[in-house]
Amino acid sequence: MSYTGPDFDPPQPRRSPLRRPLTVAIAALVPGALLGWGVYAAVGGPDGGGGGADRAAGERTSQAPSSDAAPSAPGDAKAPTGSSPSPTATARKPSASASKSAPAAASGPLRGKVVVIDPGHNPGNFRHTAEINRKVNVGTHWKECDTTGTATDAGWPEAKFTLDVAHRLRTLLEKQGATVKLTQDDDRSYGPCVDERARIGNEARADAAISIHADGSGAGNRGFHVILPGTVHDGAADTRAIVAPSAELGERVAGNFVRATGSAPSNYVGGGTGLVTRTDLGGLNLSTVPKVFIECGNMRDGADAALLTSGAWRQKAAQGMSEGIVSFLRG
């Protein structure tokens, strides 16, 4: 997730507030490239924000990633900057991705379950800097509506990455019988703002919600991490009822993500657990349903970027998230 987005032309077309210990146990070693890194498996079986430094802006040459195995395609800001609070509504293109989705399968383990997928940022955000810089109330404080997201050094934007993974994840979950809703599908000019992203999940009465991102930390910082909501009870924010189920959801997603992708937990946040608790993200603070963010890797590290731009790896990432969500929803 980015907090100061790059200026480029996009390609065309532990849970410390909890009283119980983490339930993620070290269960296996990822062979080969991980060279002995301990990895952990989620409790149960398979079936937004980041913590990195601000991204450096600059003109970059676009480079299209691989898209093998891709299905057909149809965040929160960090440091508050920009305009004063405004009631201006987020502009939309004629669409309704937040309220419509493909019909759920007639049967499957997730029949009757609703999952909301939040693809971080929006490919059009960079054209609407005034709108995304306006402040919204996230309960504990005021924050920017959204950000542009980060990009690889070659210029492939996070917003394109998150949409691609969201499409793959939606396909997998619908095959399991779930009703899936996206907060945006590149069907609006910018946004939605972080408060609306949370509201979409709340109004859908989602059984689980996940916000997909990629980090923009410094080179050498590698790996994924899952962000869990901390306990917040301030203004419009009250996470007390979702802290425990969100932690369980995050643990299951993290464990299955390791198994599916072979990626290790972050080496720069989370103490090697792949789990980080935060209380400053509006998408989590304002949620009333179990929700987590996942930073799938660091776009500004060459090794991680090679994974993130691989269609085959993105399919594995979606598979890991799907297995974690199915495991959580099946109990």
Coordinates of C-alpha atoms in Angstrom, one line a residue:
M1 CA 0.0 0.0 0.0
S2 CA 1.3 3.4 -0.9
Y3 CA 1.1 6.7 0.9
T4 CA 2.8 8.9 -1.6
G5 CA 2.0 7.6 -5.0
P6 CA 4.4 7.7 -8.0
D7 CA 3.8 10.2 -10.8
F8 CA 3.6 8.0 -13.9
D9 CA 1.3 7.3 -16.8
P10 CA -0.1 3.8 -16.0
P11 CA -0.1 1.1 -18.6
Q12 CA -2.9 1.3 -21.1
P13 CA -5.6 -1.0 -22.0
R14 CA 0.2 -9.8 18.3
R15 CA -2.4 -9.1 17.7
S16 CA -1.3 -7.2 20.8
P17 CA -4.8 -6.2 22.1
L18 CA -5.9 -9.9 22.3
R19 CA -5.6 -11.8 25.5
R20 CA -5.1 -15.2 24.0
P21 CA -1.8 -16.2 22.2
L22 CA -1.5 -16.4 18.5
T23 CA -2.8 -19.6 17.2
V24 CA -0.5 -19.8 14.2
A25 CA 2.0 -22.5 14.9
I26 CA 5.3 -23.2 13.1
A27 CA 4.4 -26.3 11.1
A28 CA 6.6 -26.7 8.1
L29 CA 9.7 -25.4 6.4
V30 CA 9.4 -23.9 3.0
P31 CA 12.0 -25.8 0.8
G32 CA 14.4 -24.4 -1.7
A33 CA 14.7 -20.6 -1.9
L34 CA 13.5 -19.9 1.6
L35 CA 16.6 -21.8 2.9
G36 CA 15.2 -22.9 6.3
W37 CA 12.9 -20.0 7.0
G38 CA 10.3 -21.2 9.4
V39 CA 6.8 -20.9 8.2
Y40 CA 3.6 -21.5 9.9
A41 CA 0.2 -23.0 9.0
A42 CA -3.1 -21.5 9.8
V43 CA -5.5 -22.9 12.4
G44 CA -7.9 -25.2 10.7
G45 CA -7.3 -26.6 7.3
P46 CA -7.1 -25.1 3.9
D47 CA -10.3 -24.3 2.5
G48 CA -5.8 -2.6 3.2
G49 CA -2.2 0.7 4.9
G50 CA 1.2 -1.1 4.8
G51 CA 3.9 -0.8 7.3
G52 CA 6.7 0.2 4.9
A53 CA 8.3 3.5 4.3
D54 CA 6.7 6.1 2.0
R55 CA 7.2 5.4 -1.6
A56 CA 9.6 7.5 -3.7
A57 CA 7.8 9.3 -6.5
G58 CA 9.2 9.7 -10.0
E59 CA 8.6 9.1 -13.7
R60 CA 8.9 5.5 -14.6
T61 CA 8.7 3.3 -17.7
S62 CA 5.7 1.1 -17.7
Q63 CA 6.2 -2.6 -18.0
A64 CA 3.3 -5.1 -18.4
P65 CA 3.5 -8.1 -16.0
S66 CA 2.8 -11.6 -17.1
S67 CA -0.9 -12.6 -17.0
D68 CA -0.7 -16.4 -17.2
A69 CA -3.6 -18.2 -15.6
A70 CA -5.6 -15.0 -15.2
P71 CA -9.4 -15.2 -15.2
S72 CA -11.3 -12.7 -17.3
A73 CA -11.3 -9.3 -15.7
P74 CA -14.4 -7.4 -15.8
G75 CA -6.3 2.0 1.4
D76 CA -5.8 3.9 3.7
A77 CA -3.5 6.9 3.6
K78 CA -0.7 7.3 6.1
A79 CA 0.3 10.9 6.8
P80 CA -2.7 13.3 6.6
T81 CA -2.1 15.9 3.9
G82 CA -4.2 18.0 1.5
S83 CA -7.5 19.7 1.8
S84 CA -9.7 20.2 4.9
P85 CA -12.6 17.9 5.6
S86 CA -15.2 18.1 2.9
P87 CA -18.6 16.3 2.4
T88 CA -17.9 16.0 -1.4
A89 CA -19.0 12.6 -2.5
T90 CA -16.6 10.3 -4.4
A91 CA -17.2 10.5 -8.1
R92 CA -18.3 7.3 -9.9
K93 CA -18.5 5.9 -13.4
P94 CA -21.8 4.3 -14.3
S95 CA -21.4 1.0 -12.5
A96 CA -22.3 -0.8 -9.3
S97 CA -19.5 -3.2 -8.4
A98 CA -20.1 -2.7 -4.7
S99 CA -23.7 -3.9 -4.9
K100 CA -23.5 -6.5 -7.7
S101 CA -21.5 -9.6 -8.3
A102 CA -21.8 -12.7 -10.4
P103 CA -24.4 -15.1 -9.0
A104 CA -23.1 -17.5 -6.3
A105 CA -22.8 -21.1 -7.2
A106 CA -25.8 -23.3 -6.6
S107 CA -23.9 -25.3 -4.1
G108 CA -20.6 -25.4 -2.3
P109 CA -19.2 -25.0 1.2
L110 CA -19.6 -21.2 1.1
R111 CA -23.2 -21.2 -0.1
G112 CA -25.0 -18.4 1.7
K113 CA -21.8 -16.6 2.7
V114 CA -20.9 -13.1 1.6
V115 CA -17.3 -12.1 1.1
V116 CA -16.2 -8.5 0.3
I117 CA -12.9 -8.0 -1.6
D118 CA -11.4 -4.5 -1.4
P119 CA -8.8 -4.0 -4.2
G120 CA -6.6 -1.4 -2.7
H121 CA -6.5 2.0 -4.5
N122 CA -8.0 2.8 -7.9
P123 CA -6.1 3.0 -11.2
G124 CA -7.7 6.5 -11.8
N125 CA -6.7 8.0 -8.4
F126 CA -3.6 9.8 -9.8
R127 CA -5.9 11.9 -12.0
H128 CA -7.9 13.1 -9.0
T129 CA -5.4 14.2 -6.4
A130 CA -7.6 16.9 -4.9
E131 CA -10.5 14.5 -4.4
I132 CA -8.3 11.7 -2.8
N133 CA -6.5 14.2 -0.6
R134 CA -9.6 15.4 1.1
K135 CA -10.0 14.2 4.6
V136 CA -12.5 11.7 6.0
N137 CA -13.2 10.7 9.6
V138 CA -11.9 7.3 10.5
G139 CA -13.1 7.4 14.1
T140 CA -9.8 8.2 15.8
H141 CA -8.8 11.0 13.5
W142 CA -9.2 12.5 10.0
K143 CA -7.4 10.9 7.1
E144 CA -7.0 11.2 3.4
C145 CA -9.8 9.7 1.3
D146 CA -7.3 7.4 -0.5
T147 CA -3.9 7.4 -2.2
T148 CA -2.6 6.5 -5.6
G149 CA -0.8 3.4 -4.4
T150 CA 2.8 2.4 -5.1
A151 CA 4.4 0.8 -8.2
T152 CA 7.3 -1.4 -9.2
D153 CA 10.5 0.3 -10.2
A154 CA 9.5 -0.5 -13.8
G155 CA 6.2 1.4 -13.3
W156 CA 3.5 -1.3 -12.9
P157 CA 1.0 0.1 -10.4
E158 CA -0.2 -1.4 -7.2
A159 CA -3.8 -0.6 -8.3
K160 CA -3.5 -2.9 -11.3
F161 CA -2.0 -5.7 -9.1
T162 CA -4.8 -5.5 -6.6
L163 CA -7.5 -5.7 -9.2
D164 CA -5.9 -8.7 -10.9
V165 CA -5.6 -10.6 -7.6
A166 CA -9.1 -9.6 -6.7
H167 CA -10.5 -11.0 -9.9
R168 CA -8.7 -14.3 -9.3
L169 CA -9.9 -14.5 -5.7
R170 CA -13.4 -13.7 -6.7
T171 CA -13.4 -16.6 -9.2
L172 CA -12.1 -19.0 -6.6
L173 CA -14.6 -18.0 -3.9
E174 CA -17.6 -18.1 -6.3
K175 CA -16.6 -21.6 -7.2
Q176 CA -16.9 -22.4 -3.5
G177 CA -20.5 -21.0 -3.5
A178 CA -19.8 -17.6 -2.0
T179 CA -21.5 -14.3 -3.0
V180 CA -18.6 -12.0 -3.7
K181 CA -18.7 -8.2 -3.8
L182 CA -15.9 -5.8 -4.8
T183 CA -15.6 -2.3 -3.4
Q184 CA -14.4 -1.1 -6.8
D185 CA -13.6 -2.7 -10.1
D186 CA -12.0 0.2 -12.1
D187 CA -15.6 1.3 -12.6
R188 CA -15.4 4.7 -11.0
S189 CA -13.1 7.6 -11.6
Y190 CA -11.4 7.4 -8.2
G191 CA -11.8 5.9 -4.8
P192 CA -13.9 4.8 -3.0
C193 CA -12.6 6.6 0.1
V194 CA -11.5 4.5 3.0
D195 CA -14.6 5.1 5.0
E196 CA -16.8 4.0 2.1
R197 CA -14.7 0.9 1.6
A198 CA -15.5 -0.1 5.2
R199 CA -19.2 0.8 4.7
I200 CA -19.5 -1.4 1.7
G201 CA -18.5 -4.4 3.7
N202 CA -20.7 -3.4 6.6
E203 CA -23.8 -2.8 4.4
A204 CA -23.3 -6.2 2.7
R205 CA -23.2 -7.8 6.1
A206 CA -20.1 -9.6 4.9
D207 CA -19.1 -12.8 6.7
A208 CA -15.5 -11.9 5.8
A209 CA -13.7 -9.0 4.1
I210 CA -10.2 -8.7 2.8
S211 CA -8.4 -5.6 1.5
I212 CA -5.6 -6.5 -1.0
H213 CA -2.4 -4.4 -1.2
A214 CA 1.3 -4.5 -2.1
D215 CA 3.8 -2.6 0.0
G216 CA 6.3 0.1 -1.2
S217 CA 9.1 -0.3 1.4
G218 CA 12.8 -0.1 0.8
A219 CA 14.7 -2.6 -1.3
G220 CA 15.8 -5.6 0.7
N221 CA 12.5 -5.6 2.7
R222 CA 10.7 -8.7 1.5
G223 CA 7.8 -10.9 2.3
F224 CA 4.0 -10.5 3.0
H225 CA 2.2 -9.5 6.1
V226 CA -1.5 -9.5 7.2
I227 CA -2.8 -6.5 9.1
L228 CA -5.3 -7.1 11.9
P229 CA -7.5 -4.5 13.5
G230 CA -6.6 -3.5 17.0
T231 CA -9.1 -2.5 19.6
V232 CA -10.6 0.9 18.9
H233 CA -13.6 2.6 20.6
D234 CA -13.6 6.2 19.6
G235 CA -16.2 8.2 17.7
A236 CA -17.6 6.3 14.8
A237 CA -15.0 3.5 15.2
D238 CA -15.7 0.5 17.4
T239 CA -13.7 -2.6 16.6
R240 CA -14.3 -4.5 19.8
A241 CA -16.7 -7.0 18.3
I242 CA -14.5 -7.8 15.3
V243 CA -11.0 -8.0 16.8
A244 CA -11.1 -11.7 17.7
P245 CA -12.7 -13.0 14.6
S246 CA -10.5 -10.8 12.4
A247 CA -7.4 -12.2 14.1
E248 CA -8.6 -15.7 13.4
L249 CA -9.3 -14.7 9.7
G250 CA -5.9 -13.2 9.4
E251 CA -4.1 -16.2 10.9
R252 CA -5.8 -18.5 8.5
V253 CA -5.1 -16.3 5.5
A254 CA -1.4 -16.0 6.5
G255 CA -0.9 -19.7 7.1
N256 CA -2.5 -20.7 3.8
F257 CA -0.7 -17.9 1.9
V258 CA 2.6 -19.4 3.0
R259 CA 1.6 -22.8 1.8
A260 CA 0.2 -21.7 -1.5
T261 CA 2.9 -19.2 -2.5
G262 CA 6.0 -20.4 -0.8
S263 CA 6.6 -16.8 0.3
A264 CA 8.0 -16.1 3.7
P265 CA 6.5 -13.6 6.3
S266 CA 7.8 -10.1 6.2
N267 CA 11.4 -9.6 7.3
Y268 CA 10.8 -5.9 8.3
V269 CA 7.5 -5.9 10.2
G270 CA 5.6 -8.4 12.4
G271 CA 8.6 -10.0 14.0
G272 CA 8.6 -12.9 11.5
T273 CA 5.0 -13.9 12.2
G274 CA 3.5 -12.2 9.2
L275 CA 0.9 -10.6 11.4
V276 CA 0.7 -6.9 12.4
T277 CA -1.9 -5.2 14.5
R278 CA -2.8 -1.6 13.7
T279 CA -5.3 1.0 14.9
D280 CA -4.8 3.8 12.4
L281 CA -6.4 2.4 9.3
G282 CA -9.9 3.6 8.5
G283 CA -10.8 0.5 6.5
L284 CA -10.3 -1.5 9.7
N285 CA -11.4 1.0 12.3
L286 CA -14.8 1.5 10.7
S287 CA -15.5 -2.1 9.9
T288 CA -18.2 -3.9 11.7
V289 CA -17.5 -7.3 10.0
P290 CA -14.4 -9.5 10.3
K291 CA -11.8 -7.8 8.1
V292 CA -8.0 -7.9 7.4
F293 CA -5.6 -6.2 5.1
I294 CA -2.9 -8.2 3.3
E295 CA 0.3 -6.7 1.9
C296 CA 1.3 -9.4 -0.6
G297 CA 4.9 -8.3 -0.9
N298 CA 7.1 -5.3 -1.5
M299 CA 6.9 -3.8 -5.0
R300 CA 10.1 -1.8 -4.5
D301 CA 12.3 -4.9 -3.9
G302 CA 13.4 -6.6 -7.1
A303 CA 12.9 -10.1 -5.9
D304 CA 9.4 -9.5 -4.6
A305 CA 8.5 -7.5 -7.7
A306 CA 9.4 -10.5 -9.8
L307 CA 6.8 -12.5 -8.0
L308 CA 4.2 -9.8 -7.9
T309 CA 4.4 -9.3 -11.7
S310 CA 4.1 -13.0 -12.4
G311 CA 0.6 -14.2 -13.3
A312 CA 1.4 -17.7 -12.0
W313 CA 2.4 -16.3 -8.6
R314 CA -0.6 -14.0 -8.4
Q315 CA -2.8 -17.1 -9.0
K316 CA -1.1 -18.8 -6.1
A317 CA -1.6 -15.7 -3.9
A318 CA -5.3 -15.7 -4.7
Q319 CA -5.4 -19.4 -3.9
G320 CA -3.8 -18.9 -0.5
M321 CA -6.2 -16.1 0.4
S322 CA -9.2 -18.2 -0.8
E323 CA -8.1 -21.2 1.2
G324 CA -7.7 -19.1 4.3
I325 CA -11.1 -17.5 3.9
V326 CA -12.9 -20.8 3.3
S327 CA -11.1 -22.3 6.3
F328 CA -12.3 -19.3 8.4
L329 CA -15.9 -19.4 7.2
R330 CA -16.2 -23.2 7.6
G331 CA -15.0 -23.0 11.2

